[in-house]
CSV table of C-alpha atoms (C1' of nucleotides) in Angstrom, one decimal:
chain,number,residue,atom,x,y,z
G,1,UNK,CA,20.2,2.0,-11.0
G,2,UNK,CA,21.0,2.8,-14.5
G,3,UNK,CA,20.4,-1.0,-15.4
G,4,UNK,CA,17.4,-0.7,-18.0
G,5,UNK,CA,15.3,-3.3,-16.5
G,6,UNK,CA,15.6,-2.5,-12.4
G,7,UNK,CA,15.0,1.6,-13.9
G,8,UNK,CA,11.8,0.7,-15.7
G,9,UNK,CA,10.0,-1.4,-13.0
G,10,UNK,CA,10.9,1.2,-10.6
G,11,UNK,CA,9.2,3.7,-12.8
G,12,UNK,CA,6.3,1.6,-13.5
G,13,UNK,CA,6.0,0.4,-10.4
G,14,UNK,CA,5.9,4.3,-9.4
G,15,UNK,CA,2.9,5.1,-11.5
G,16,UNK,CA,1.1,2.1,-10.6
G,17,UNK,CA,0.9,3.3,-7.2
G,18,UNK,CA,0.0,6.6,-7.3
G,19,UNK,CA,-2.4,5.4,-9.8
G,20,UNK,CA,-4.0,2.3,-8.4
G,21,UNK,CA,-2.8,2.3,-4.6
G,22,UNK,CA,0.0,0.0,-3.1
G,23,UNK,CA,-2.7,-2.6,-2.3
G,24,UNK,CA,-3.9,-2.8,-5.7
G,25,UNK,CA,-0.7,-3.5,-7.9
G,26,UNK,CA,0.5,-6.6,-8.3
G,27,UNK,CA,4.3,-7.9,-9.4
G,28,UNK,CA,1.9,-9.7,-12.2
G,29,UNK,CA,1.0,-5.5,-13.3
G,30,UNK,CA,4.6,-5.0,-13.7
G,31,UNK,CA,5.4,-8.5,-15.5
G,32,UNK,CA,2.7,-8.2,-18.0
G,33,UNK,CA,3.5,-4.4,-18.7
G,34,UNK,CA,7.5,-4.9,-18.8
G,35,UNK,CA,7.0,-8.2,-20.8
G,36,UNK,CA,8.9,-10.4,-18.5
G,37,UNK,CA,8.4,-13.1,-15.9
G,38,UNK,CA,7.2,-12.0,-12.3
G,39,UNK,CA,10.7,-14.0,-11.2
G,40,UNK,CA,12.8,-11.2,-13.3
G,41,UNK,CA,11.5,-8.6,-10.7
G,42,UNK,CA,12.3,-10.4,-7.9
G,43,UNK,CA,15.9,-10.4,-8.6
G,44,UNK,CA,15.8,-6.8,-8.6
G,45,UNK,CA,13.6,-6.3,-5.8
G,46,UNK,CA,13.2,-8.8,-3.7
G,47,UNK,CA,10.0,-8.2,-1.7
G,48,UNK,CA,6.8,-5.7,-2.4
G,49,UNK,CA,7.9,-3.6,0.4
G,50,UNK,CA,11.6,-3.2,-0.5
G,51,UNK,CA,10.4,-1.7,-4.0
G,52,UNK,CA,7.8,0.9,-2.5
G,53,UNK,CA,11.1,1.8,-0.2
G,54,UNK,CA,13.2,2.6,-2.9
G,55,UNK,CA,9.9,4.3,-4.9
G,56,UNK,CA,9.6,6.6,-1.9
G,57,UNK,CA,13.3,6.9,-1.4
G,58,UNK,CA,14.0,8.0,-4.9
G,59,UNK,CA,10.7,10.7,-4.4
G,60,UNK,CA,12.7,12.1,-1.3
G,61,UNK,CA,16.1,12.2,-3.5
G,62,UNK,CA,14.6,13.9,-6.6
G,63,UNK,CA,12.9,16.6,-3.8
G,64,UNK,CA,16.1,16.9,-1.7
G,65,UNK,CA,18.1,17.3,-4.9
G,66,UNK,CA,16.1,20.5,-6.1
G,67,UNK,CA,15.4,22.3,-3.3
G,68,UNK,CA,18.8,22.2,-2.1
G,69,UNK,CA,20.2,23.3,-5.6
G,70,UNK,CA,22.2,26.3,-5.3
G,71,UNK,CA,20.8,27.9,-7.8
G,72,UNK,CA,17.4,27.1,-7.0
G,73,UNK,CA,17.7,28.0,-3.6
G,74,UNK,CA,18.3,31.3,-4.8
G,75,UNK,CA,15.3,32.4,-7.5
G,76,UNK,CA,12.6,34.0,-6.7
G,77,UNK,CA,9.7,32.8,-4.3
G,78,UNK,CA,7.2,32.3,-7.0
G,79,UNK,CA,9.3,30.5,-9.3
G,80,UNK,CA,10.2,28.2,-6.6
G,81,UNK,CA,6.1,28.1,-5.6
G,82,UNK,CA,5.6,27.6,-9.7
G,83,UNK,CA,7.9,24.6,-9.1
G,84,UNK,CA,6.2,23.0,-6.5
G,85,UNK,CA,2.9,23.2,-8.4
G,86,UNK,CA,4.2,21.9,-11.3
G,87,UNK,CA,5.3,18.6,-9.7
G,88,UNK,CA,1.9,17.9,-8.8
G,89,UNK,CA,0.4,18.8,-11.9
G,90,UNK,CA,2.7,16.5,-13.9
G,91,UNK,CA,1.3,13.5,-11.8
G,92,UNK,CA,-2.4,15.2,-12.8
G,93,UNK,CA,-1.2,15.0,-16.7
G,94,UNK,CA,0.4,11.2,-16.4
G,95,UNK,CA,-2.5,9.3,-15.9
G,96,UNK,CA,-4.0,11.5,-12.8
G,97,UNK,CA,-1.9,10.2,-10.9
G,98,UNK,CA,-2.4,11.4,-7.5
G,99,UNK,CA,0.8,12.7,-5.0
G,100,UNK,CA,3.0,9.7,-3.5
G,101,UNK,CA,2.2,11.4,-0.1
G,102,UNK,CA,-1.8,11.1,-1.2
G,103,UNK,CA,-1.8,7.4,-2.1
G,104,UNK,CA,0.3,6.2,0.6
G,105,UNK,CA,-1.5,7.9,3.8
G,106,UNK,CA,-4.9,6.3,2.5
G,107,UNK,CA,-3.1,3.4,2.6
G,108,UNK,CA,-1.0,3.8,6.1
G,109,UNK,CA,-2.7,1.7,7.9
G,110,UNK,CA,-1.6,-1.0,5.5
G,111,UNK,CA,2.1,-0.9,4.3
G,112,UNK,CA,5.1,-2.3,5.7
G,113,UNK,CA,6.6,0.0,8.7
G,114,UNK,CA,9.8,0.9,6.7
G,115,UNK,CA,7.4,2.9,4.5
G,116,UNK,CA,5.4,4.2,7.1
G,117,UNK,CA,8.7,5.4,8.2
G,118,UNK,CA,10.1,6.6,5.1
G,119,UNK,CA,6.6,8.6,3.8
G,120,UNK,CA,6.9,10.0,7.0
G,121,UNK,CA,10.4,11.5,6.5
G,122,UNK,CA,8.8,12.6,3.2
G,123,UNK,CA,6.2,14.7,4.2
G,124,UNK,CA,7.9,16.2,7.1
G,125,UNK,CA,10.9,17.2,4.5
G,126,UNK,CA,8.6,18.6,2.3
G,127,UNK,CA,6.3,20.4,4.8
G,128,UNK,CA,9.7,22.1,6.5
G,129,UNK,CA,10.5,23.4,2.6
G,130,UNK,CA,7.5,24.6,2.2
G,131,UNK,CA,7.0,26.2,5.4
G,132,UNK,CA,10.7,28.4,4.4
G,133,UNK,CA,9.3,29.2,1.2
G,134,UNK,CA,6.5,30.4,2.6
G,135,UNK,CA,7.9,32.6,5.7
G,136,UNK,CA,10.8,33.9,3.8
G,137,UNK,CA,8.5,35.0,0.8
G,138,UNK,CA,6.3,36.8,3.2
G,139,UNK,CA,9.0,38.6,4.9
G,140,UNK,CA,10.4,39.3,1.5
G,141,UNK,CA,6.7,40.7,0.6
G,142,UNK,CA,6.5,38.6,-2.4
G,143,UNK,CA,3.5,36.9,-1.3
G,144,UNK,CA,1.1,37.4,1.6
G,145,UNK,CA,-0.9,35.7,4.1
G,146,UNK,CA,-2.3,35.7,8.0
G,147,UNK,CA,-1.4,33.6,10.1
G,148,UNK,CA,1.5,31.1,10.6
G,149,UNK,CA,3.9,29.8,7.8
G,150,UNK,CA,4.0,25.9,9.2
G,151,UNK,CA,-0.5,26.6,9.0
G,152,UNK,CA,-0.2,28.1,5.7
G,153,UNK,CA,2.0,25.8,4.4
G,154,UNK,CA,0.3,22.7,6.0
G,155,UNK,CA,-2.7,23.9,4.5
G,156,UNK,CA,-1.4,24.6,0.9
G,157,UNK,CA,0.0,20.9,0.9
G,158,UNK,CA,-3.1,19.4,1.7
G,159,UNK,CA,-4.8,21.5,-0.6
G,160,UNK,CA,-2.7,20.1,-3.8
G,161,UNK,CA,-2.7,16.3,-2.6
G,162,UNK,CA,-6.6,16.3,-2.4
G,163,UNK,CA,-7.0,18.3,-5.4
G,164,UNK,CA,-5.4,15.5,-7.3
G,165,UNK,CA,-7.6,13.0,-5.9
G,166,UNK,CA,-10.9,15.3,-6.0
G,167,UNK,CA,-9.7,16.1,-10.0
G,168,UNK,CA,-10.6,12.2,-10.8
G,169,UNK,CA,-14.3,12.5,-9.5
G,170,UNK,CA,-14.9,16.2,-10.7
G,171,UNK,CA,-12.5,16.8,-13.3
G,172,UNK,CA,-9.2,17.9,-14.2
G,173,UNK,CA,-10.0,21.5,-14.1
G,174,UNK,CA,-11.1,21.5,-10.8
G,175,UNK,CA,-7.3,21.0,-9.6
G,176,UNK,CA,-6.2,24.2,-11.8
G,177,UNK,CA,-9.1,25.9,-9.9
G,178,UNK,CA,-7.4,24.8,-6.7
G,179,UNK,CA,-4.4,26.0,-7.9
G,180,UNK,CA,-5.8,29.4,-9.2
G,181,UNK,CA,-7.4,29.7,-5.5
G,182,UNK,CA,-4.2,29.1,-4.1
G,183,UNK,CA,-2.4,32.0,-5.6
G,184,UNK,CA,-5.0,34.2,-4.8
G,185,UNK,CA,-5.1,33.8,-1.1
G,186,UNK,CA,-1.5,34.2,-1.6
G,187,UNK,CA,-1.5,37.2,-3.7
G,188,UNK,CA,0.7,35.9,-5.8
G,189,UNK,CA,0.2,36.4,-9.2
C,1,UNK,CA,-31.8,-1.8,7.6
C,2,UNK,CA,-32.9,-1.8,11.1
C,3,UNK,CA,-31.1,-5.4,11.0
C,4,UNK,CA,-29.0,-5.1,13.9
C,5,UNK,CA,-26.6,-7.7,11.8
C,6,UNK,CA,-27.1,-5.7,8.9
C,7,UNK,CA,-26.3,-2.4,10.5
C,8,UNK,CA,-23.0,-3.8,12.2
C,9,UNK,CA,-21.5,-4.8,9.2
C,10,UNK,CA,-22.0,-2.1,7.3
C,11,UNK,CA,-20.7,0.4,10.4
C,12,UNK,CA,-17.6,-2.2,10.4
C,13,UNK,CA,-17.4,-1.6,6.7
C,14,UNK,CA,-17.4,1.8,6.9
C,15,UNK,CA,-15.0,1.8,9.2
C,16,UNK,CA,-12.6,-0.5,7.6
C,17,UNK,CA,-13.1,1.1,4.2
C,18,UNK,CA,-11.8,4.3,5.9
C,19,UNK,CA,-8.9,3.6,7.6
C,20,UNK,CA,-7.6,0.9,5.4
C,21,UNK,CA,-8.8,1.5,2.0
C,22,UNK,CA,-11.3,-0.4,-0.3
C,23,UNK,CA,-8.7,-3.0,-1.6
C,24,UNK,CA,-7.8,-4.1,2.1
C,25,UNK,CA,-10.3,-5.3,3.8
C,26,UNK,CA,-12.3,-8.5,3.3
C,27,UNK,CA,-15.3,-10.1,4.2
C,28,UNK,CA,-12.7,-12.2,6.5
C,29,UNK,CA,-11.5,-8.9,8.9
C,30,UNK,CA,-15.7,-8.5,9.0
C,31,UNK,CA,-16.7,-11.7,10.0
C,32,UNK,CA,-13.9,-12.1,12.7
C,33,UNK,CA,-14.8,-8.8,14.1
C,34,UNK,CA,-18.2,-9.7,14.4
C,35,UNK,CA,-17.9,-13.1,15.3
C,36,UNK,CA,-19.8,-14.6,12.2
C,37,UNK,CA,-18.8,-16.3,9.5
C,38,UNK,CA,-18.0,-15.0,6.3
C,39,UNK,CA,-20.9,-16.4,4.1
C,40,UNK,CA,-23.4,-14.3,6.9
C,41,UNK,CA,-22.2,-11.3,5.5
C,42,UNK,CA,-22.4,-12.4,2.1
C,43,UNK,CA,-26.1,-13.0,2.8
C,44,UNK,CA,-26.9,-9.6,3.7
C,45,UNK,CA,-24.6,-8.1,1.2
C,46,UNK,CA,-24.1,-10.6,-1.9
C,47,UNK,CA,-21.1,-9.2,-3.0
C,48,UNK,CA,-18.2,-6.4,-2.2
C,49,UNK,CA,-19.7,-4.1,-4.4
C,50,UNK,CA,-23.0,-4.5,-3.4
C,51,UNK,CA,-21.4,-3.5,0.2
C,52,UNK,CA,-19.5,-0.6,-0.9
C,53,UNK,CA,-22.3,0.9,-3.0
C,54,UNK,CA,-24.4,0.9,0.4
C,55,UNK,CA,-21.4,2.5,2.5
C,56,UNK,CA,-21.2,5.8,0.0
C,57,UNK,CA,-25.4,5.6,-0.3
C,58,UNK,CA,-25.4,6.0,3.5
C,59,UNK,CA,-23.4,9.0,3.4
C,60,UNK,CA,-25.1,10.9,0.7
C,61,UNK,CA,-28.4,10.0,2.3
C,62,UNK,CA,-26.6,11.6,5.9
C,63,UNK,CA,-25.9,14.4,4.1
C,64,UNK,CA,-28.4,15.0,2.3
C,65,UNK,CA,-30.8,15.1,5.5
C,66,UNK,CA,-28.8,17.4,7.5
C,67,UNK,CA,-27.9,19.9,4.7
C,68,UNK,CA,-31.4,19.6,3.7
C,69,UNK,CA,-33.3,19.9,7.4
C,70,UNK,CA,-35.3,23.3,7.1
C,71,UNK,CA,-33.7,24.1,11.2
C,72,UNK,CA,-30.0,23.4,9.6
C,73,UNK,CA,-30.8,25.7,6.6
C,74,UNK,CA,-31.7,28.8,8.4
C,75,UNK,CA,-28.6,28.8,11.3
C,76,UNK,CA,-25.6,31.2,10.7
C,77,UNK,CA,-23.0,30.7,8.1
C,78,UNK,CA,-20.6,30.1,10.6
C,79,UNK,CA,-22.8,27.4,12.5
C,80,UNK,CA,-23.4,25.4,9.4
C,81,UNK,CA,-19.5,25.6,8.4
C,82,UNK,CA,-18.5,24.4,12.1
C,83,UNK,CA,-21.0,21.3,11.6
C,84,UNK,CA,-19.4,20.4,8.1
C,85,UNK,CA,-15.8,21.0,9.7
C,86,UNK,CA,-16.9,18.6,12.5
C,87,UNK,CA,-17.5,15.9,10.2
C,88,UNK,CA,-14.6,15.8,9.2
C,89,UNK,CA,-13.1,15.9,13.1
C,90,UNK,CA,-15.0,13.0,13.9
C,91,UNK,CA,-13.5,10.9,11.3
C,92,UNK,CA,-9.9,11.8,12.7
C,93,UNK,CA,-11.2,11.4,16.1
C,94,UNK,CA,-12.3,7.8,15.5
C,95,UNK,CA,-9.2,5.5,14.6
C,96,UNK,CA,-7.6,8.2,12.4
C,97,UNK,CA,-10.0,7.3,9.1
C,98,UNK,CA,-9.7,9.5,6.1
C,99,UNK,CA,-13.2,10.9,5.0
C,100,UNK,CA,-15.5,8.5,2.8
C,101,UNK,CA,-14.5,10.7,-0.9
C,102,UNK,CA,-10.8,11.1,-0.2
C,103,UNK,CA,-10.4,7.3,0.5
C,104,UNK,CA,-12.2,5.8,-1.9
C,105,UNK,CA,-10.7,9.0,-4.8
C,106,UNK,CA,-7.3,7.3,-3.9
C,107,UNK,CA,-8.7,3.5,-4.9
C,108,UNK,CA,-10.9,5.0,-7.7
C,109,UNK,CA,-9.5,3.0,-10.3
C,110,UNK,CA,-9.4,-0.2,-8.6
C,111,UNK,CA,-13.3,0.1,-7.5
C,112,UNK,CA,-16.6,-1.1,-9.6
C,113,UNK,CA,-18.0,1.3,-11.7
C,114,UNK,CA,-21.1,1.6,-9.5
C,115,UNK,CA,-19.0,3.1,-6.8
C,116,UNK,CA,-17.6,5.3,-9.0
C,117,UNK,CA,-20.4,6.6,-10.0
C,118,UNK,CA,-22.1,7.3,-6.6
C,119,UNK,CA,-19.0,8.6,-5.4
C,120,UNK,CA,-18.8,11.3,-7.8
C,121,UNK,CA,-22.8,11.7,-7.1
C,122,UNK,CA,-21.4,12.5,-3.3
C,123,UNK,CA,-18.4,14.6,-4.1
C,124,UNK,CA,-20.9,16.7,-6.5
C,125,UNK,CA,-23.3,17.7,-3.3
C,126,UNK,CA,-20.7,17.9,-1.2
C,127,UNK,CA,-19.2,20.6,-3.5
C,128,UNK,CA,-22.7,22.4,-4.7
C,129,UNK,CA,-23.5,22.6,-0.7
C,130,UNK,CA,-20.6,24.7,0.4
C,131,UNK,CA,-20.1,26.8,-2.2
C,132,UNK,CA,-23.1,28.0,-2.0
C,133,UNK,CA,-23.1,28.5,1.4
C,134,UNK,CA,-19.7,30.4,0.8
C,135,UNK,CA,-21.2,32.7,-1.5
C,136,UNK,CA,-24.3,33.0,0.4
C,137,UNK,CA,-22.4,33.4,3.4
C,138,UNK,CA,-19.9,36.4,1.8
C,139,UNK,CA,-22.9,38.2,0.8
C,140,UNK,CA,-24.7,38.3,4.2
C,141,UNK,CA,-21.3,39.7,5.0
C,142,UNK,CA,-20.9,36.7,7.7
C,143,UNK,CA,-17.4,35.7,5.9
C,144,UNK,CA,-14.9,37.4,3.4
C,145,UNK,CA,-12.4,35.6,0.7
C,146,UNK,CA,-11.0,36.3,-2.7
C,147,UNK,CA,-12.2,34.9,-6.0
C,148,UNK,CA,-15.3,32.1,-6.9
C,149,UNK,CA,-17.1,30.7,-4.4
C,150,UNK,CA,-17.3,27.4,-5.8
C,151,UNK,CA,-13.3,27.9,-6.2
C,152,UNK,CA,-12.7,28.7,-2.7
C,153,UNK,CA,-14.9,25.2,-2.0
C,154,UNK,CA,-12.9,22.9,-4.0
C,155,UNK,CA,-10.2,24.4,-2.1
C,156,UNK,CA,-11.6,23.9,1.2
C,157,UNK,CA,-12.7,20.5,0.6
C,158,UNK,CA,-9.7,19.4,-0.9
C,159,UNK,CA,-7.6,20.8,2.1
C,160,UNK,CA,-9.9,19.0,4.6
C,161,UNK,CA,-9.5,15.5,3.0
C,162,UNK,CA,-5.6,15.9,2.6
C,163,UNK,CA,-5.4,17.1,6.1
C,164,UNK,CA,-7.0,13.6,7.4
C,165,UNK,CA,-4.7,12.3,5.5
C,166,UNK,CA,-1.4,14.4,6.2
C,167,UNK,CA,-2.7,14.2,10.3
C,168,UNK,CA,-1.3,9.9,9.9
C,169,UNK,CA,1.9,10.7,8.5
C,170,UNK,CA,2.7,14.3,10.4
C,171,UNK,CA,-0.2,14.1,14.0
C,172,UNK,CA,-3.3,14.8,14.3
C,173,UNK,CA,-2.6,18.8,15.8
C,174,UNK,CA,-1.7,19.4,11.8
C,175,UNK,CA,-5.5,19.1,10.9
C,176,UNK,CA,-6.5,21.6,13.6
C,177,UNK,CA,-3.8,24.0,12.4
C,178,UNK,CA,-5.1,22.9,8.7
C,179,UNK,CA,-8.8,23.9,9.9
C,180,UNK,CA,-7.3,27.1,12.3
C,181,UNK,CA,-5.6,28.5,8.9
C,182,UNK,CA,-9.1,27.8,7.0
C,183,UNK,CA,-10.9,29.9,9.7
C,184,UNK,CA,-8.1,32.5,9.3
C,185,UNK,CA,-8.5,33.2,5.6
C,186,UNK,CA,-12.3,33.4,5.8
C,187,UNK,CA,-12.1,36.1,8.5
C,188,UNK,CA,-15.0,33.6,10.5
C,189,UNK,CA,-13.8,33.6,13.9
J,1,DG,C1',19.3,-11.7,-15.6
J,2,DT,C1',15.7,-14.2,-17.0
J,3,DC,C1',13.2,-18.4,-17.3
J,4,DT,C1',9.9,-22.5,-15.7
J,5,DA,C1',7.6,-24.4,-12.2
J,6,DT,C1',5.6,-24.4,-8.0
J,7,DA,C1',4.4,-23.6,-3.0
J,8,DC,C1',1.4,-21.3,-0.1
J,9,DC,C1',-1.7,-17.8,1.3
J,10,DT,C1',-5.8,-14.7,1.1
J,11,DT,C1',-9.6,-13.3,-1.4
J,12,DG,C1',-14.6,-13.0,-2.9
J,13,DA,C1',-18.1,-16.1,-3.7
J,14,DT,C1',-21.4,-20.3,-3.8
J,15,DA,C1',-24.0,-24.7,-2.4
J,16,DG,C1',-26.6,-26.9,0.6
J,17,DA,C1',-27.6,-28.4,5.6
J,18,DC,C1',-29.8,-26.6,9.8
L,1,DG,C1',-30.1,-16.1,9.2
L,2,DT,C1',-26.2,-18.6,10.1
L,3,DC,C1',-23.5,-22.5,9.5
L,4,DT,C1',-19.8,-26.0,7.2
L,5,DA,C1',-17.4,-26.9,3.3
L,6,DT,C1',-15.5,-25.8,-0.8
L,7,DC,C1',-14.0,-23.4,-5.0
L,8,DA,C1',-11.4,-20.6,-8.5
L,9,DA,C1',-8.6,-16.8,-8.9
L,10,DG,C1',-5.1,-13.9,-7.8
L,11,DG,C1',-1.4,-12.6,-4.6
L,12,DT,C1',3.8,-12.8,-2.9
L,13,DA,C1',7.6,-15.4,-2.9
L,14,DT,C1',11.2,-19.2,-3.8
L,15,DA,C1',14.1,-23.1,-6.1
L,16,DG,C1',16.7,-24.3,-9.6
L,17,DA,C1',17.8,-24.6,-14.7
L,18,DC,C1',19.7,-21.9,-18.5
DNA sequence: GTCTATACCTTGATAGAC
DNA sequence: GTCTATCAAGGTATAGAC
């Protein structure tokens, strides 16, 4: 993984899909970008589907990684809530990019079933994480909200992933206005 | 348009475009479906674009009529919301399609520039409508919520498309819960 | 690790017969 | 309106030299 080249068509590779789709990037994308031949990427990952594995792996590393930081497990709701948000907003500032979740359920029905299988584990990771945040917060009375934490929380996520992809039709703003939204119904300001 | 042909295809289209995304299908998964042959379709729709364009046009024009019919206008806030939510529901309900704006938001960059444009033209009405029947609907006392109507539409609309899209990945009983929490913080039960 | 060269497939689209 | 036949372009992937 630290070798340069394999590290920069991953990340490339990365924004291309949340940008374009997995259908609509092409190793030829990457070659032309990276300035070398489509065999190079090949020899570091040998089929389309074994590189949207590892970009969908590496997603559910960087996500397990923070949220089970010790000392992020222990700061405050909101700054764990102002986290969250934050990740989606910096795929909104590169390129409005939309979330990895986003881009690959409009594209289920298409990809290989090793990552159907792996955005799967993603979401559900992320929707258990949220759901915590969400139900601890409340009984903490740092936030507030009726209902259940897994509806809330389901609700919230969805929220954010088509917020991203409304923000290219309407405009950036309207995301933050999501956002805004967001923390209101949560009175948390 | 009453071109029973004509009508097939672009139902198939529509279809397709939904569950599997603009950049995967092809004229080929059309004409096998409908047991014609590829240049058929090209004669009643000269090229992929040309199809597209129609599948969005449709929508807006099914829109537009219902949100526009002097009967729908006059029925209860909660009546028009349940026919708007039910729009959604019928895209899960038929093969687990995403709706028509988040699809086609996901493959924006990868689409002509004639979709682009009538699919912000949709997402636009789509956005005008309920927020103003949000507002309308707070001030006739008929539903409560925090903060700017048109705020508290982006984030409805935005949840509903994500939901279609989370409901592959996590079941389709996350949408319901997506929609029951919606209810919930509108106080429209 | 990266290259050249190439195989093989699918795609959107067109020409012209019926 | 639908067909057969065909095309050029672009896609993933592999073999083998360097």
């Amino acid at each position: 993984m630290r070798g340069s080249t394999k590290r920069k068509i991953l990340d490339l590779a990365e924004s291309l899909l949340q940008r374009r789709g997995y259908n609509a990037f092409s190793y030829h994308h990457l070659s032309q970008e990276l300035g070398i031949k489509n065999a190079a990427i090949h020899y570091h990952f040998p089929t389309k589907e074994a590189l949207g594995l590892q970009i969908i792996e590496r997603t559910r590393d960087r996500f397990s990684k923070w949220t089970n930081h010790p000392e992020h497990r222990i700061l405050p709701t909101k700054d764990q809530f102002d986290w969250f948000i934050k990740s989606y907003q910096y795929n909104l500032n590169s390129d409005n990019r939309v979330c990895l979740i986003g881009s690959l359920a409009t594209d289920y029905y298409t990809i290989p079933v090793s990552m159907q299988s792996a955005i799967h584990k993603l979401s559900y990771e992320v929707q258990i994480w949220t759901a915590r945040l969400l139900d601890s917060g409340r009984q903490a009375e740092e936030l507030s909200f009726k209902g259940r934490a897994q509806d809330k929380a389901l609700n919230i996520i969805s929220s954010l992933a088509g917020s991203l992809q409304l923000a290219r039709l309407l405009g950036n703003e309207y995301h933050y206005r999501v956002v805004k939204q967001i923390y209101i119904d949560l009175n948390l300001t």
